[in-house]
mmCIF file of C-alpha atoms and ligand atoms in Angstrom:
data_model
loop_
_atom_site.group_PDB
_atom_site.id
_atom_site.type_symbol
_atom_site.label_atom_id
_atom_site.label_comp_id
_atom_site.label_asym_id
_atom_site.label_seq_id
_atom_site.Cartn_x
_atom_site.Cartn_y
_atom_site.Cartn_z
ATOM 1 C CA UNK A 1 2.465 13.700 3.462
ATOM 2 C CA UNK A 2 0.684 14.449 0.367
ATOM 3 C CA UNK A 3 -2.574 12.823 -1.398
ATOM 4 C CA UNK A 4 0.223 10.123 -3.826
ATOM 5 C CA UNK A 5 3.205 9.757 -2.015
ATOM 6 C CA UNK A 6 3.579 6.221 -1.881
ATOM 7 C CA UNK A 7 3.162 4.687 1.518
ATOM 8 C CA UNK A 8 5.439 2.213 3.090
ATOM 9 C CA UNK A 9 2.620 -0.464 4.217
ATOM 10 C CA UNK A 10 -0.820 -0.798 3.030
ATOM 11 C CA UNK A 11 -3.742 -2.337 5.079
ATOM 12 C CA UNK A 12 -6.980 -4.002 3.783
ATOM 13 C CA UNK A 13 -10.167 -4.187 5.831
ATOM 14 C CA UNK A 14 -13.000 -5.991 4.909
ATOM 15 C CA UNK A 15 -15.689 -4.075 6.649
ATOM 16 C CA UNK A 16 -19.333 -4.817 7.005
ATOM 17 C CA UNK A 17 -21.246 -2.323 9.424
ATOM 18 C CA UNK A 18 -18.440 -2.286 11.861
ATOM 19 C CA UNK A 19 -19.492 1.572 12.996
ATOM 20 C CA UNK A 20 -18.499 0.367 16.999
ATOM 21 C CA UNK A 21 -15.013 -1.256 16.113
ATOM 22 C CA UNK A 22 -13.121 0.409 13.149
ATOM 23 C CA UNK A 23 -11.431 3.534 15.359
ATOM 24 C CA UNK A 24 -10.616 1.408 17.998
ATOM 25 C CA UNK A 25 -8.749 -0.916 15.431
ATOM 26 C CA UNK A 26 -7.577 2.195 13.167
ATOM 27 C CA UNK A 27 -6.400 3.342 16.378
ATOM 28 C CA UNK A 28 -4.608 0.238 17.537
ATOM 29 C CA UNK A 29 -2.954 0.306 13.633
ATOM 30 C CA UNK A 30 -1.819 4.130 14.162
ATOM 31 C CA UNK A 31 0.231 2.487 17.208
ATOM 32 C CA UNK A 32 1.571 -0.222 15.490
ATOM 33 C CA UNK A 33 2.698 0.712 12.003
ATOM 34 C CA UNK A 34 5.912 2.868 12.256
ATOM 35 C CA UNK A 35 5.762 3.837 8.724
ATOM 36 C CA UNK A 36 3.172 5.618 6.486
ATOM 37 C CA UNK A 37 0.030 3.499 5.578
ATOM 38 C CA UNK A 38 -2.895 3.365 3.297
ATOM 39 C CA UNK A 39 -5.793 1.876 4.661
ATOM 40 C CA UNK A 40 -7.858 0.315 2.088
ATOM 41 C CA UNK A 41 -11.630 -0.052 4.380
ATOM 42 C CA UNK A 42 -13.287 -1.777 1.698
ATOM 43 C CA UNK A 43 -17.378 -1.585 2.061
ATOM 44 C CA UNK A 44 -20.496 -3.301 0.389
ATOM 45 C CA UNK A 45 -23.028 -0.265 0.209
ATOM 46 C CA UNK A 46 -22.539 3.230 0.375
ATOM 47 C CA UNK A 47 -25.074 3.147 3.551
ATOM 48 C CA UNK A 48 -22.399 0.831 5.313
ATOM 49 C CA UNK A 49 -22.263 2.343 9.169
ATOM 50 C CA UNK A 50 -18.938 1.932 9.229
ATOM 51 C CA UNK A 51 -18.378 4.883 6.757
ATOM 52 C CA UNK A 52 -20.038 7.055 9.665
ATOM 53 C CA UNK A 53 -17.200 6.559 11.876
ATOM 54 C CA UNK A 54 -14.022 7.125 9.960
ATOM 55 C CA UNK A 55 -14.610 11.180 9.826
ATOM 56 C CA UNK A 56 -13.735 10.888 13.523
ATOM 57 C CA UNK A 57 -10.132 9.403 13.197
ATOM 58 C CA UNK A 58 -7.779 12.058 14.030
ATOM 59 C CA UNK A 59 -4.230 10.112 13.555
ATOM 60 C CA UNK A 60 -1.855 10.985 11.661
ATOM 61 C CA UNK A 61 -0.006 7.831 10.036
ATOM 62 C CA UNK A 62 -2.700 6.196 8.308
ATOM 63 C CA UNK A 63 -4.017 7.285 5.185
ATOM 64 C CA UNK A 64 -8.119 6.191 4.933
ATOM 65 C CA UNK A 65 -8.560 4.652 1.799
ATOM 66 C CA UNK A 66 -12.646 3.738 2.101
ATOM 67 C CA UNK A 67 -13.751 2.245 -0.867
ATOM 68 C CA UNK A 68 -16.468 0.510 -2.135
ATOM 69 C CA UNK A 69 -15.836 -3.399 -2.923
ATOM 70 C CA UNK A 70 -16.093 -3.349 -6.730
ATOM 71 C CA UNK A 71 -15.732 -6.836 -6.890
ATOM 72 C CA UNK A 72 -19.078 -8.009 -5.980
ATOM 73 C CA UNK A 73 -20.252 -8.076 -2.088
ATOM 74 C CA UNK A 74 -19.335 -10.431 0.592
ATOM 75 C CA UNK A 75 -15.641 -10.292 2.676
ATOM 76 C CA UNK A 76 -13.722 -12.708 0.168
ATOM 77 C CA UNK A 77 -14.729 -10.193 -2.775
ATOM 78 C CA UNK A 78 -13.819 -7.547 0.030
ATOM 79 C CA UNK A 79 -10.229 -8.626 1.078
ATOM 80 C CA UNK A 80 -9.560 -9.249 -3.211
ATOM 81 C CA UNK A 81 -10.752 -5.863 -4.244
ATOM 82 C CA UNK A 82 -8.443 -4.133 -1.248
ATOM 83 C CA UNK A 83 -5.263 -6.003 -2.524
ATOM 84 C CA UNK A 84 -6.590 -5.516 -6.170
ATOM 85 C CA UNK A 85 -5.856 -1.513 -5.084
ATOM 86 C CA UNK A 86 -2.593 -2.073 -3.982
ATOM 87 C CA UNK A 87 0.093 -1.200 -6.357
ATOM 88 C CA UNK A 88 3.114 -1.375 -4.145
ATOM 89 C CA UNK A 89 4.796 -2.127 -1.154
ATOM 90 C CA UNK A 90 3.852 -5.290 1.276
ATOM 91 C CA UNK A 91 -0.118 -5.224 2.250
ATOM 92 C CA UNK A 92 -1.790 -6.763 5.641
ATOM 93 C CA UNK A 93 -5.230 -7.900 5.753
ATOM 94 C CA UNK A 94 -6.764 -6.962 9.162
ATOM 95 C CA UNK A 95 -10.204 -7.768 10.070
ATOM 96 C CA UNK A 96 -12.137 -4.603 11.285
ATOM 97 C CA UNK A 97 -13.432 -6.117 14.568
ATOM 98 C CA UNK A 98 -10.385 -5.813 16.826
ATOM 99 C CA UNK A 99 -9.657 -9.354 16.769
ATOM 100 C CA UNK A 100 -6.076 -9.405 15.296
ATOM 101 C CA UNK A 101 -2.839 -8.890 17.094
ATOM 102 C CA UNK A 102 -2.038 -5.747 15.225
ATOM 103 C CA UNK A 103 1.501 -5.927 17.870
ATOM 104 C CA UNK A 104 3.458 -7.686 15.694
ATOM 105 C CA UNK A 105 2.395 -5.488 12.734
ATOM 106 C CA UNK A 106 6.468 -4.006 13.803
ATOM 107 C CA UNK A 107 7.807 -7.996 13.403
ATOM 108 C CA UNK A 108 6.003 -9.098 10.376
ATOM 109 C CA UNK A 109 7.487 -6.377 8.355
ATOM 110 C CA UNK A 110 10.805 -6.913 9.529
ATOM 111 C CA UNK A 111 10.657 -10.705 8.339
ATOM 112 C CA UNK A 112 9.065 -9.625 5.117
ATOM 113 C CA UNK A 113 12.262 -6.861 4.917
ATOM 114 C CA UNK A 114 14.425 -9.977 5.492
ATOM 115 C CA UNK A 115 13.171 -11.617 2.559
ATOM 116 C CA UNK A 116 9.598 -13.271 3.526
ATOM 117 C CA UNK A 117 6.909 -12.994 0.840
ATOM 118 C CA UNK A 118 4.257 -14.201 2.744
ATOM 119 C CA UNK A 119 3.820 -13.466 6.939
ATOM 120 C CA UNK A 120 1.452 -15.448 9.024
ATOM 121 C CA UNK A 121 -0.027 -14.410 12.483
ATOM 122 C CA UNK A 122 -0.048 -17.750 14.111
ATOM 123 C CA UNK A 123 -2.189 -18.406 16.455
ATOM 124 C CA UNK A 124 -1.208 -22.179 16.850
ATOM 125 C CA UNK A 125 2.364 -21.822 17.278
ATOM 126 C CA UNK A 126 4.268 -21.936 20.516
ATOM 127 C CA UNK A 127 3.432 -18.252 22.081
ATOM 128 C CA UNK A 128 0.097 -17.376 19.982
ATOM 129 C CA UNK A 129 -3.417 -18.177 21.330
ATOM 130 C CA UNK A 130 -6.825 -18.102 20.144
ATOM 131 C CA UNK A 131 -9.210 -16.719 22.530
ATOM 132 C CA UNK A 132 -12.935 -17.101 22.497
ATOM 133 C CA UNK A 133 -15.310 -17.705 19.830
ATOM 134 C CA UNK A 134 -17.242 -20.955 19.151
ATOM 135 C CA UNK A 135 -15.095 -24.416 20.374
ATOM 136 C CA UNK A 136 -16.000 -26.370 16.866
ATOM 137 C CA UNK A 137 -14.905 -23.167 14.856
ATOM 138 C CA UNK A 138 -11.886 -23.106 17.139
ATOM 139 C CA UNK A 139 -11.272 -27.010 17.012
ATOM 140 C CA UNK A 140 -11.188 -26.987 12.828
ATOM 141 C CA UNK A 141 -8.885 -24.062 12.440
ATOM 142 C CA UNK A 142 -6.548 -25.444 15.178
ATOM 143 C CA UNK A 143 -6.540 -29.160 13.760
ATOM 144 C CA UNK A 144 -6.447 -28.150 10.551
ATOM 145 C CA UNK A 145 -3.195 -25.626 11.087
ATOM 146 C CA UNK A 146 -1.325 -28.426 13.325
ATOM 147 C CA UNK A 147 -2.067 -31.151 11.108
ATOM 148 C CA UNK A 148 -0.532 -29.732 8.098
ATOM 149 C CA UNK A 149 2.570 -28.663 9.753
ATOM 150 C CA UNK A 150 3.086 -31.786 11.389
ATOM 151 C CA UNK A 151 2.097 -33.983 8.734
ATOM 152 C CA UNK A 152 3.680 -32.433 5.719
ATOM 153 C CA UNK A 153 6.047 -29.936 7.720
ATOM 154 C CA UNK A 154 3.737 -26.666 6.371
ATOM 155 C CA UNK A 155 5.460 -23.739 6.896
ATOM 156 C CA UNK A 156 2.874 -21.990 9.586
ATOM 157 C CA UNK A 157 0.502 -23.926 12.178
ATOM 158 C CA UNK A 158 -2.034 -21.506 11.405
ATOM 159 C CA UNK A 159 -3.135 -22.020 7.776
ATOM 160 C CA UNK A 160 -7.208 -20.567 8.294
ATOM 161 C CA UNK A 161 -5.840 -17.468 9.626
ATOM 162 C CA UNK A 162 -6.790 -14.448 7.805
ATOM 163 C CA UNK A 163 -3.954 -12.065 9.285
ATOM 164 C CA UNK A 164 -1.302 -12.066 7.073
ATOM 165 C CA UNK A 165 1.491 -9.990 5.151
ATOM 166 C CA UNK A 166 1.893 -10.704 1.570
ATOM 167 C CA UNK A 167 4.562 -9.355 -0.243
ATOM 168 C CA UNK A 168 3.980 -7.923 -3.795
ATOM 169 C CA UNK A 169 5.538 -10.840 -5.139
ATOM 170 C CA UNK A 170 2.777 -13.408 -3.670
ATOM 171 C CA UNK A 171 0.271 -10.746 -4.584
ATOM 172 C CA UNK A 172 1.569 -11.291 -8.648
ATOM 173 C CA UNK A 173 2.435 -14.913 -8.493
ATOM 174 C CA UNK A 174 -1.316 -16.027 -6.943
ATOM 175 C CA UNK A 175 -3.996 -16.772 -9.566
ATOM 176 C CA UNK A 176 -6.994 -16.620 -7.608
ATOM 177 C CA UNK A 177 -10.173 -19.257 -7.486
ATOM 178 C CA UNK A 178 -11.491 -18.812 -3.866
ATOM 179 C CA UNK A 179 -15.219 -17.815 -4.099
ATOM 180 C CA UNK A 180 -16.366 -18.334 -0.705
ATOM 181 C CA UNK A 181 -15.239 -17.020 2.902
ATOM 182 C CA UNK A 182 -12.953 -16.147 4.553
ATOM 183 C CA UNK A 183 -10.462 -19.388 2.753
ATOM 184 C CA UNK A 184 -8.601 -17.172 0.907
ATOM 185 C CA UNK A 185 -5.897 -16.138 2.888
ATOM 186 C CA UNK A 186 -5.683 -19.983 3.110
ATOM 187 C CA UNK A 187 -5.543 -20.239 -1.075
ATOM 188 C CA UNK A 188 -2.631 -17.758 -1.034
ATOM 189 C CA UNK A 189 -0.596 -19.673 1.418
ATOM 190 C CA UNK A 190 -1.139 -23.122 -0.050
ATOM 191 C CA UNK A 191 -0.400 -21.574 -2.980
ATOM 192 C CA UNK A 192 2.972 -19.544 -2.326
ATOM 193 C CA UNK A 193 4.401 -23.100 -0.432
ATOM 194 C CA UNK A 194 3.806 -24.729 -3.680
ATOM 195 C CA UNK A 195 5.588 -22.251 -5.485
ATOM 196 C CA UNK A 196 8.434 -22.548 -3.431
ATOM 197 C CA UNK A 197 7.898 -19.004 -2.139
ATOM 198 C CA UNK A 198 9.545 -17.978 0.964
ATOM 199 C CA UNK A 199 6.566 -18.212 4.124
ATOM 200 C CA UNK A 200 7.067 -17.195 8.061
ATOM 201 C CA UNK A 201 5.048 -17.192 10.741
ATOM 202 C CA UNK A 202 4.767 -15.423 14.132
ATOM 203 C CA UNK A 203 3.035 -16.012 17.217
ATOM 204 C CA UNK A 204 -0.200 -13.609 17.102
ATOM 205 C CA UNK A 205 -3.081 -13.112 19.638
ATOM 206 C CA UNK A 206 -6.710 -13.448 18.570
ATOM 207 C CA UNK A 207 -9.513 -12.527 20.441
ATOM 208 C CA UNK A 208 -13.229 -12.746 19.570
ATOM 209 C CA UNK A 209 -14.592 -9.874 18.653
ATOM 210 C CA UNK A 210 -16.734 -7.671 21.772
ATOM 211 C CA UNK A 211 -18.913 -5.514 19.174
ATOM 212 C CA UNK A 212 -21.348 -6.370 16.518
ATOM 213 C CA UNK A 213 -21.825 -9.988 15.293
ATOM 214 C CA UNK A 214 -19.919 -12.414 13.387
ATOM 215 C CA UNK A 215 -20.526 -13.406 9.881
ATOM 216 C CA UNK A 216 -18.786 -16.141 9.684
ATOM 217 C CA UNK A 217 -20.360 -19.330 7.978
ATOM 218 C CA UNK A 218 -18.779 -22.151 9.140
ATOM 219 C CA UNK A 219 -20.656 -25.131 7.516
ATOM 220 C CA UNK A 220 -21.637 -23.058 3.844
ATOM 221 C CA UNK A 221 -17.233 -22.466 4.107
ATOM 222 C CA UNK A 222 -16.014 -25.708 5.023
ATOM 223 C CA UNK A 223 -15.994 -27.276 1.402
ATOM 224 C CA UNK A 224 -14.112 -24.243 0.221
ATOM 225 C CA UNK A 225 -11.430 -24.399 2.827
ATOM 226 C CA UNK A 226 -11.099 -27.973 2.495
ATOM 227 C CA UNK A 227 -10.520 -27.710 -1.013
ATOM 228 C CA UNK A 228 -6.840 -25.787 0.019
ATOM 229 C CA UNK A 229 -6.548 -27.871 3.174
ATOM 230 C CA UNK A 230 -6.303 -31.200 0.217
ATOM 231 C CA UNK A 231 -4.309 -29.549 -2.262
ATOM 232 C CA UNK A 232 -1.957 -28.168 0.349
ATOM 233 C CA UNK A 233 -1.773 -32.449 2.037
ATOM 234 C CA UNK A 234 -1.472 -33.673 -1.484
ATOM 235 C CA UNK A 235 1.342 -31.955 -2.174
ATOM 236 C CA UNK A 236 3.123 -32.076 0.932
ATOM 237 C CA UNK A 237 2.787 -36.095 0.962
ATOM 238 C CA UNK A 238 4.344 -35.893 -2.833
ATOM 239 C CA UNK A 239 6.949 -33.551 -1.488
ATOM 240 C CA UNK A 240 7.770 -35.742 1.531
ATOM 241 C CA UNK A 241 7.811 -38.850 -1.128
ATOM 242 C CA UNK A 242 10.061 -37.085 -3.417
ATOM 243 C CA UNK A 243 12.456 -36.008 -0.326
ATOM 244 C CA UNK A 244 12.243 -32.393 -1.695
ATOM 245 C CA UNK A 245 10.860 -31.206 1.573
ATOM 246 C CA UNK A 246 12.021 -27.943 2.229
ATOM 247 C CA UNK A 247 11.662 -26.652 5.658
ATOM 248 C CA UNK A 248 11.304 -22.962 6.148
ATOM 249 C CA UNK A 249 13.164 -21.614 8.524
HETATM 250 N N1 GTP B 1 -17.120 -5.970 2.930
HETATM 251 C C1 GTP B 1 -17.521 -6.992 3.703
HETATM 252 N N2 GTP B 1 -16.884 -7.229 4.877
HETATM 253 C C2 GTP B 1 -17.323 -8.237 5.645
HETATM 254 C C3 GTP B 1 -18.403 -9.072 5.284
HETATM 255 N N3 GTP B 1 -18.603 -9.995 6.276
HETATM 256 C C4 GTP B 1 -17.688 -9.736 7.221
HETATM 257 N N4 GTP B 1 -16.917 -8.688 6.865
HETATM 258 C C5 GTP B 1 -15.822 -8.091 7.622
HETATM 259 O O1 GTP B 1 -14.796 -9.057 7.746
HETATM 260 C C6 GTP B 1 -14.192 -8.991 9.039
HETATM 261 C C7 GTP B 1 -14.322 -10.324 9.783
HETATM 262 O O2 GTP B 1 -15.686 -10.660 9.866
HETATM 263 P P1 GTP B 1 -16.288 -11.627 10.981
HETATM 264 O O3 GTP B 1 -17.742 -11.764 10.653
HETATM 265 O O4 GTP B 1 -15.918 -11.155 12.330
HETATM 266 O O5 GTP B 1 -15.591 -12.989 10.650
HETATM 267 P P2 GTP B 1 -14.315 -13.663 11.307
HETATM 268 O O6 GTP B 1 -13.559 -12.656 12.119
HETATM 269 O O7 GTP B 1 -13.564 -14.404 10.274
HETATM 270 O O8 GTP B 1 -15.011 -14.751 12.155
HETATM 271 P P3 GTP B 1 -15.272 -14.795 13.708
HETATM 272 O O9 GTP B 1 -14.272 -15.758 14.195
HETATM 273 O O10 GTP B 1 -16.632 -15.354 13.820
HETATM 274 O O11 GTP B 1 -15.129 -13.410 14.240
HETATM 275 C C8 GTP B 1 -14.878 -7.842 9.760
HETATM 276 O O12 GTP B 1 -14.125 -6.675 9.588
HETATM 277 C C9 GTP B 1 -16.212 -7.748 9.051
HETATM 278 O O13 GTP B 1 -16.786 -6.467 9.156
HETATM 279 C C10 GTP B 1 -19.067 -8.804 4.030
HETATM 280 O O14 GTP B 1 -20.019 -9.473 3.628
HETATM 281 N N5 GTP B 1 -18.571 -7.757 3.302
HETATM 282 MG MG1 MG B 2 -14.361 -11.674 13.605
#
């Protein structure tokens, strides 16, 4: 492989110290992606410990992209400025604490091969599970996921999930606005269903995390997820009203 031959999957990681987690997840990827990837392990700071770690990844598959979030700091400017470097080919956001199901890393590129722009890990759906991490946390992101697919027939019942695959087509048709969290892998999804785009989803795994600490802000992120979760019901209910509901399959 040389330093520019393109790669056949890219990867973004939002990564914020994650020194004790990021070869046990690069090394989870290695055994998951069949195909050539670049790994865009997008940091805050130069000092970030996870930088300390990659010099010891010894696979052969991935190609370590670490770069520094140019975008401003915090994980939504984190997971923008990774995709922002990816010029072609599908890209999966991963987070770098072990907690996605990087198994079906095979599957969601086969669906976005058949024609999917946009892949969801689903945790909610008949065969995924969410294990661990705070009950309320849990509670939201489940209700919220169920509700829109049973209320407005939403393509996924995991909506808050952050492990996706977006195709370069969702990547160009998105306009971005999400300025908080972790909501916008939520943004892209509302957004793709209301362009009629085509979305899948797959039952995925998630596990807390067993290193290092969360940074997740649930109550300073609710408004911004809610934001989607409203845009995403008023539409559906003007879909349903309309009889233009299109269920994917
Ligand atoms: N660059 C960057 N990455 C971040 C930041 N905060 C978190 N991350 C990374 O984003 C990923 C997920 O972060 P977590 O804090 O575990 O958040 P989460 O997985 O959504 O939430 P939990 O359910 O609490 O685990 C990890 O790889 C973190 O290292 C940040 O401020 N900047
Ligand atoms: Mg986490």
């Amino acid at each position: 492989m040389t330093e520019n031959s393109p790669a056949g999957l890219n990867v973004v990681i939002p990564v914020y110290n994650e020194r004790e987690n990021i070869l046990r997840t690069l090394a989870e990827l290695e055994r998951h992606t069949p195909v050539l990837t670049d790994v865009w392990i997008v940091h805050d700071t130069p000092e970030d410990t996870t930088l300390l770690a990659l010099p010891d990844y010894k696979g052969e598959r991935l190609r370590l992209r670490p770069c520094l979030n140019g975008f401003g700091r915090g994980c939504l400017n984190a997971i923008r400025y990774g995709l922002s470097r990816v010029e072609e080919g599908p890209a999966i956001v991963v987070m770098g604490d072990m907690s996605d199901d990087l198994r079906i890393i095979p599957q969601m590129m086969e669906a976005a091969e058949a024609g999917a722009d946009l892949v969801c890990g689903s945790r909610y759906m008949p065969g995924g599970r969410h294990i661990g991490g705070p009950l309320f946390k849990k509670t939201l992101s489940r209700l919220a996921g169920i509700s829109l697919q049973r209320l407005v027939r939403f393509p996924t019942h995991d909506v808050t999930n952050s492990f996706k695959l977006y195709s370069q087509r969702v990547l160009r048709a998105v306009e971005i606005e999400s300025s908080g969290g972790f909501e916008l892998g939520m943004e892209f999804t509302v957004k793709a269903w209301i362009l009629g785009l085509k979305i899948v989803e797959i039952p995925s795994i998630w596990k807390d995390r067993f290193a290092g600490e969360s940074r997740f802000r649930l109550w300073a992120w609710l408004p911004h997820y809610l934001r989607w979760y409203l845009l995403a019901l008023h539409h559906g209910v003007w879909r349903l009203l309309r009889g233009a509901s299109r269920p994917n399959p």
